[in-house]
Short mmCIF file of C-alpha atoms in Angstrom, two decimals:
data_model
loop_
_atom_site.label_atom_id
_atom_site.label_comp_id
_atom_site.label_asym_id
_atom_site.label_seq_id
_atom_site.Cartn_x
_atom_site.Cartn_y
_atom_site.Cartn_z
CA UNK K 38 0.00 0.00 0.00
CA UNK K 39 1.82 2.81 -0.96
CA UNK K 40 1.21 6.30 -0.07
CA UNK K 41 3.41 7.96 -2.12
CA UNK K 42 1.19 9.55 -4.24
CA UNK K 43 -0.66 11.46 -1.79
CA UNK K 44 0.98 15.26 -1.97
CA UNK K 45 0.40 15.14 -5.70
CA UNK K 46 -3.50 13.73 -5.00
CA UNK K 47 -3.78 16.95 -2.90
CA UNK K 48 -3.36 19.25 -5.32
CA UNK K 49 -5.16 17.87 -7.90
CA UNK K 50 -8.21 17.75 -5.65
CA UNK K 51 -7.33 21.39 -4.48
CA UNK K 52 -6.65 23.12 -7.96
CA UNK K 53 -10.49 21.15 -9.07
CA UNK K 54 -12.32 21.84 -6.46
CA UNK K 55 -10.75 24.05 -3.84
CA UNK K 56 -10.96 21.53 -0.97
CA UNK K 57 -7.96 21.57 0.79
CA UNK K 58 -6.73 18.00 2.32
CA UNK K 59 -3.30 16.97 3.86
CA UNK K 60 -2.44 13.71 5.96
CA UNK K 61 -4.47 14.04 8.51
CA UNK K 62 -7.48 13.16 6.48
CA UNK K 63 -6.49 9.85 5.10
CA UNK K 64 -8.70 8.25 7.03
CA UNK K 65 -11.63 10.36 4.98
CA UNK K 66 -9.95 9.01 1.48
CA UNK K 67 -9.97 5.26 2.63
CA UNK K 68 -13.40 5.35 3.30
CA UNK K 69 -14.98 7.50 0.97
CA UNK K 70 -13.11 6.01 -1.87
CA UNK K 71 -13.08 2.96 -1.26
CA UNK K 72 -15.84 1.95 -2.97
CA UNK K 73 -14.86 3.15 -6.35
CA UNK K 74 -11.23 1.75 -5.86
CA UNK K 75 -13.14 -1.75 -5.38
CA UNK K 76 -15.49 -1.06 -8.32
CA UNK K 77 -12.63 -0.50 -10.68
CA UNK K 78 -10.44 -4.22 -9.46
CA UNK K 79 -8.02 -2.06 -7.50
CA UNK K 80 -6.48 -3.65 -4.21
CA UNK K 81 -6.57 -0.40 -2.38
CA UNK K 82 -7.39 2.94 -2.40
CA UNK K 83 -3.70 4.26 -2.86
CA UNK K 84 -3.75 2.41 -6.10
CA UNK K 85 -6.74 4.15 -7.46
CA UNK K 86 -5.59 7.58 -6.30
CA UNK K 87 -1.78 6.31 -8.34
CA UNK K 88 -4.17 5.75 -11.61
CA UNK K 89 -5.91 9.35 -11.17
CA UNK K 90 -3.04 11.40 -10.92
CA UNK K 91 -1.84 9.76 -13.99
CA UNK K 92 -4.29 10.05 -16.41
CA UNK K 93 -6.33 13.30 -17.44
CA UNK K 94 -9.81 14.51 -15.37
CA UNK K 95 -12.31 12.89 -16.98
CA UNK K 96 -15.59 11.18 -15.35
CA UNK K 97 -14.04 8.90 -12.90
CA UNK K 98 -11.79 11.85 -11.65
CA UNK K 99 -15.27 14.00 -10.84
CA UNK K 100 -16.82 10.64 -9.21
CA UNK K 101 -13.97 10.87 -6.84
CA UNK K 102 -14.42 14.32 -6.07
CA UNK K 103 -18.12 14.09 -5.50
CA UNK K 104 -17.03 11.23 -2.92
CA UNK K 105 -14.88 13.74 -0.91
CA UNK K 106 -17.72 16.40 -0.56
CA UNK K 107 -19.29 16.98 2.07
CA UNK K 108 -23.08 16.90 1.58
CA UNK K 109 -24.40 17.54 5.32
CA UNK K 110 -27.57 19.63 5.34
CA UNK K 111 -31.21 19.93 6.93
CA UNK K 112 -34.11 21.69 6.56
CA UNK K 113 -34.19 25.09 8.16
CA UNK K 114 -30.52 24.55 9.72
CA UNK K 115 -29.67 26.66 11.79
CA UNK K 116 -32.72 28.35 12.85
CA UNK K 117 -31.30 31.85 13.81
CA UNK K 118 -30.30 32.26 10.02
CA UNK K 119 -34.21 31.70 9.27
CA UNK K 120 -35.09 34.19 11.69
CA UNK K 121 -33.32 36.32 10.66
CA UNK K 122 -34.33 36.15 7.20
CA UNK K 123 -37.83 36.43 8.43
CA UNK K 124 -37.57 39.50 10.31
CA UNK K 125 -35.34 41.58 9.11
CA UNK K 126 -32.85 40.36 5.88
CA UNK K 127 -36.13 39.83 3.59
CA UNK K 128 -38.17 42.71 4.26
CA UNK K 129 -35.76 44.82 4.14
CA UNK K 130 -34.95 43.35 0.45
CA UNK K 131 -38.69 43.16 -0.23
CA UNK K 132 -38.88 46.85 0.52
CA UNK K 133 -36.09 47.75 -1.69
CA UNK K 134 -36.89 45.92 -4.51
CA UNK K 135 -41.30 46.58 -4.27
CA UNK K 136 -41.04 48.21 -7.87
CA UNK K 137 -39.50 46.03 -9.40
CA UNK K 138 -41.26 42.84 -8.03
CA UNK K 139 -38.15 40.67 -8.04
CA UNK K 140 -36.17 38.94 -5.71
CA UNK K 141 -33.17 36.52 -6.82
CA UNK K 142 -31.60 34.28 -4.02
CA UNK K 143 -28.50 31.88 -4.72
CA UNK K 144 -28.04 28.62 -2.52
CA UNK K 145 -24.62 27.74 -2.90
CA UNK K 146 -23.15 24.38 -2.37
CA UNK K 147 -26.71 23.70 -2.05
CA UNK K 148 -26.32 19.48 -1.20
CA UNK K 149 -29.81 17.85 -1.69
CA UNK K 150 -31.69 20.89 -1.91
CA UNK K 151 -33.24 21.57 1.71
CA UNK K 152 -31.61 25.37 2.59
CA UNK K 153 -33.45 26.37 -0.97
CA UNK K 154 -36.53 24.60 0.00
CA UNK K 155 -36.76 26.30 3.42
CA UNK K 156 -35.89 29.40 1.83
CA UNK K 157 -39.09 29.33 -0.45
CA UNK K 158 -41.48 28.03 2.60
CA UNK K 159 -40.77 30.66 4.54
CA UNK K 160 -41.29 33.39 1.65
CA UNK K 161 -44.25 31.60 1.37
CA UNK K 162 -45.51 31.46 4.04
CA UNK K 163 -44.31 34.40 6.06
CA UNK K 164 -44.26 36.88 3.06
CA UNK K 165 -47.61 36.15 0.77
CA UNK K 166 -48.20 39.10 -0.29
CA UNK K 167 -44.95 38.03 -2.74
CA UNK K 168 -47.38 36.10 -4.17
CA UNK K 169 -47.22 37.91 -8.02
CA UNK K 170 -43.48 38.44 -7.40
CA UNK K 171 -41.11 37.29 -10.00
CA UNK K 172 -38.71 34.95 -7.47
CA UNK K 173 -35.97 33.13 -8.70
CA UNK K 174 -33.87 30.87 -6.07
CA UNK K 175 -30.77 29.77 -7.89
CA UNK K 176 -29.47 26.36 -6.14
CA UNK K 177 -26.18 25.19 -6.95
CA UNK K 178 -23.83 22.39 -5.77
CA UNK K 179 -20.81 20.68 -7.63
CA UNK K 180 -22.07 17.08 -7.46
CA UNK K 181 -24.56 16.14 -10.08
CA UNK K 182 -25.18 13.22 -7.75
CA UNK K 183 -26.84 15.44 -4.97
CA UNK K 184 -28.23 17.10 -7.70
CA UNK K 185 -30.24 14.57 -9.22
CA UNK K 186 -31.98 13.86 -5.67
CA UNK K 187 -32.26 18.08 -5.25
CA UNK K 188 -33.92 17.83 -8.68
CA UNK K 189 -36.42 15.23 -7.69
CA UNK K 190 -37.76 17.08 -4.45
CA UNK K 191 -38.03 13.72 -2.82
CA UNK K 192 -37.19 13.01 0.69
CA UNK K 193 -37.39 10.02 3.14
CA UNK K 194 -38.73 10.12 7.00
CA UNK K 195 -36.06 11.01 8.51
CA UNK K 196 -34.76 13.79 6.32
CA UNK K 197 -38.06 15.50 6.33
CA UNK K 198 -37.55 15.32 10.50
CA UNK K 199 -34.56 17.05 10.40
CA UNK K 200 -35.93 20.43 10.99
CA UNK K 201 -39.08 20.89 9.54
CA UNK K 202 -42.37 21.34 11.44
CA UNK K 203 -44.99 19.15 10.87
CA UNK K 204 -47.25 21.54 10.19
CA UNK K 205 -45.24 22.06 7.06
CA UNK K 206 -44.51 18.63 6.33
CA UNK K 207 -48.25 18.75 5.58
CA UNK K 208 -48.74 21.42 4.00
CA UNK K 209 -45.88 21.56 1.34
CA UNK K 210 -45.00 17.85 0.83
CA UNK K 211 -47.04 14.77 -0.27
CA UNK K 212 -46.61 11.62 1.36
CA UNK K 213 -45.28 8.65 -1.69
CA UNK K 214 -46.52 5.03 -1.17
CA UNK K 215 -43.04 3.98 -0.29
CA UNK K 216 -43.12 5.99 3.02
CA UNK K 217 -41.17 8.98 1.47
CA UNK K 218 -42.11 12.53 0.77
CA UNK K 219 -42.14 14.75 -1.90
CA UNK K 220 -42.40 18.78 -2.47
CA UNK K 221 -45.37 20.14 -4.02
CA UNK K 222 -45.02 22.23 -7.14
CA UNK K 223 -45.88 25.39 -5.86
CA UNK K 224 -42.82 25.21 -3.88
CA UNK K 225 -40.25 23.22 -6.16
CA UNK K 226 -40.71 25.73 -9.20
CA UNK K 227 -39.34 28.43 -7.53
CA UNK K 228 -35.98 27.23 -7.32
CA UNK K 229 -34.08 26.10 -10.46
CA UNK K 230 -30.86 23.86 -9.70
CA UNK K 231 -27.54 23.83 -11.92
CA UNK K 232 -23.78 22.47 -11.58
CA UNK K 233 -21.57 24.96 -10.16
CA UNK K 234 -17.67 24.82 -9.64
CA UNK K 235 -16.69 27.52 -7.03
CA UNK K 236 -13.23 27.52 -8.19
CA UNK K 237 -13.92 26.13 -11.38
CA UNK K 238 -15.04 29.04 -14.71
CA UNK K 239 -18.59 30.83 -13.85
CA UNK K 240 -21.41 31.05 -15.72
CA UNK K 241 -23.07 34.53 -16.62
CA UNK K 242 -25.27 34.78 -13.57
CA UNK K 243 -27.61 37.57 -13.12
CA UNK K 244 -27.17 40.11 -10.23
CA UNK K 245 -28.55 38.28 -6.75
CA UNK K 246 -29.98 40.10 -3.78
CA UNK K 247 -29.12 37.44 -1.54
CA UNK K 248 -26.38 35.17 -1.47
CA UNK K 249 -25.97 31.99 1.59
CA UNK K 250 -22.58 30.60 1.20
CA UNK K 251 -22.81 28.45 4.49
CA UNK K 252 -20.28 26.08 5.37
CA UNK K 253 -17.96 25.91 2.22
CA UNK K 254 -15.03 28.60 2.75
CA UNK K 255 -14.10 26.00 5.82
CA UNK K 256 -12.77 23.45 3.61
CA UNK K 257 -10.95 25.92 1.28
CA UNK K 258 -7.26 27.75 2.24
CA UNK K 259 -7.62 31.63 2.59
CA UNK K 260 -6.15 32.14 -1.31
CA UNK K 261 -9.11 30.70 -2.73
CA UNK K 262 -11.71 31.86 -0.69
CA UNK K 263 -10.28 35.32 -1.51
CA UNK K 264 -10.90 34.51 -5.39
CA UNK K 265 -14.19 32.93 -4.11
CA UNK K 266 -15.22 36.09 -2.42
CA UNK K 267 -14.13 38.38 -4.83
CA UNK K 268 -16.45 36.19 -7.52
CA UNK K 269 -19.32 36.34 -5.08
CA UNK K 270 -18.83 40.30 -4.25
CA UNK K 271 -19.48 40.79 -8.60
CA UNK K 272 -22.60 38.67 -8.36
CA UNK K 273 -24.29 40.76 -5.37
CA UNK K 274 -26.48 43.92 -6.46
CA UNK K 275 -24.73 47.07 -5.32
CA UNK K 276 -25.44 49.14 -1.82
CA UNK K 277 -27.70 46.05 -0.38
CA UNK K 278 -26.75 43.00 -1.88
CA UNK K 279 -26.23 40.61 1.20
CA UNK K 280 -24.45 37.69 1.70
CA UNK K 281 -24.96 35.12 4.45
CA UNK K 282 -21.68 32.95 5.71
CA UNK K 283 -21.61 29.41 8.75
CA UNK K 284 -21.46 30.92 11.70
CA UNK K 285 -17.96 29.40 12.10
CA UNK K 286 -17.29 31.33 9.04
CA UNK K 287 -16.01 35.35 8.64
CA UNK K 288 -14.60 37.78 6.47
CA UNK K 289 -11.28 39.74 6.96
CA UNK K 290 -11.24 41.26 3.29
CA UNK K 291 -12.37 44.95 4.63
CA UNK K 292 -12.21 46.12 0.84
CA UNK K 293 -14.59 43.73 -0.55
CA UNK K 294 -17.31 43.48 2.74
CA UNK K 295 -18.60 45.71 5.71
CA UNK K 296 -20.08 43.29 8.44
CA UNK K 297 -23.65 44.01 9.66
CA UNK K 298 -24.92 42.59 13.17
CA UNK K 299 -28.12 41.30 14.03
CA UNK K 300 -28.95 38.70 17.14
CA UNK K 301 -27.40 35.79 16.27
CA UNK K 302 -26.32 36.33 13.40
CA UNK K 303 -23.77 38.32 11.00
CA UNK K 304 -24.00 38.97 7.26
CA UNK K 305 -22.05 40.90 4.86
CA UNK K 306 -22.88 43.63 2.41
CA UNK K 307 -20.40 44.12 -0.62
CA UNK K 308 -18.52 47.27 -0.77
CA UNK K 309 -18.77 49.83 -3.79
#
């Protein structure tokens, strides 16, 4: 079992996805590659990661990636964001933008879809007189995988008990035969999911008035969440654009971001 080629898998998975890994984490390779190291005859995982860095990325390079994300998520996680967002974050957007009668929101590193689907229950059902707005929720992840079940809107038991009252369990989901649940329309057409690279080339996206980026600059080093950053600051509209970090998550780029404060919560406004 050799090991050797280990600095070089690093920085192929850093430079393609911006997840930054050292020794420490072999433990996380053995396991989550395992299975595609055994699917292609290999007798361990080293030996798949030797055949990776030499060849070029193709397919079974991004099926190893997808393996090393992390695709954690709930509904409604972390509440105090959701408050938030309730009483202060979208009215104050809604007030801004009542002319117009649009609002564009971008889930980033969105995993199976549940921060996006919060996000439109609780416009719904805190804010209806949005009813005849024109509201776009981008949702993006990296993993077509995740994707796929995003896409689908279906969720077993237990997901749909992580975090979401019952009272909306009932009134925004339908209950499958097979015991599972799935979101009604109403709900699942306001958010259109796509393939996003955070460090990879960006698409022409349209100007957003609210941006969550929870729980990804974590697993990148500070260069390239700088470029991320700097990305995100050209996607926000000017003066009161906001963006929304993890709470283990800050800012120190004073030129890009000034901080704003609420209970329980900070959030970031792009500089001019």
């Amino acid at each position: 079992m050799s090991k050797e080629s280990l600095p070089q898998f690093f920085t192929l998975i850093e430079k393609q996805i911006g997840i930054a890994l050292d020794n420490t984490k072999q433990y996380l390779l053995e396991s989550r590659l395992q299975p595609l190291a055994k699917q292609g005859g290999h007798a361990d995982v080293y030996s798949f990661i030797k055949q990776l860095i030499q060849s070029p990325v193709d397919s079974l390079h991004r099926q190893a990636f997808e393996a090393l994300t992390t695709n954690e998520t709930s509904f409604f996680r972390d509440n105090h964001v959701f408050n938030a967002l309730k009483s202060t974050i979208l009215p104050g957007l809604i007030e801004s933008r009542r002319v117009d009668k649009t609002l564009r929101i971008w889930s980033c590193a969105c995993s199976s879809g549940q921060e996006a689907i919060s996000i439109a229950i609780l416009i719904r059902e805190s804010f209806p007189e949005l009813y005849d707005w024109d509201i776009v929720i981008n949702a993006t992840d990296i993993s077509e995988s995740i994707l796929e079940k995003a896409r689908s809107g279906i969720y077993n038991a237990m997901e749909v008990r992580r975090g979401l009252d019952p009272i909306y369990t009932e009134k925004y989901f339908t209950k499958l035969e097979n015991g599972n649940f799935q979101i009604e329309p109403s709900i699942k057409k306001m958010i259109h999911y796509s393939a996003h690279n955070l460090v990879g080339a960006w698409p022409s996206f349209s100007k957003f008035d609210l941006i969550l980026l929870r729980n990804v600059l974590i697993y990148f080093n500070q260069e390239v969440k700088n470029n991320v950053l700097k990305k995100i600051k050209q996607q926000l509209r000017p003066i009161d654009g906001i963006l929304i970090l993890g709470a283990a998550e800050s800012i120190y780029a004073d030129d890009l971001y000034r901080l704003q404060s609420l209970e329980k919560i900070t959030y970031y406004k792009a500089n001019k």
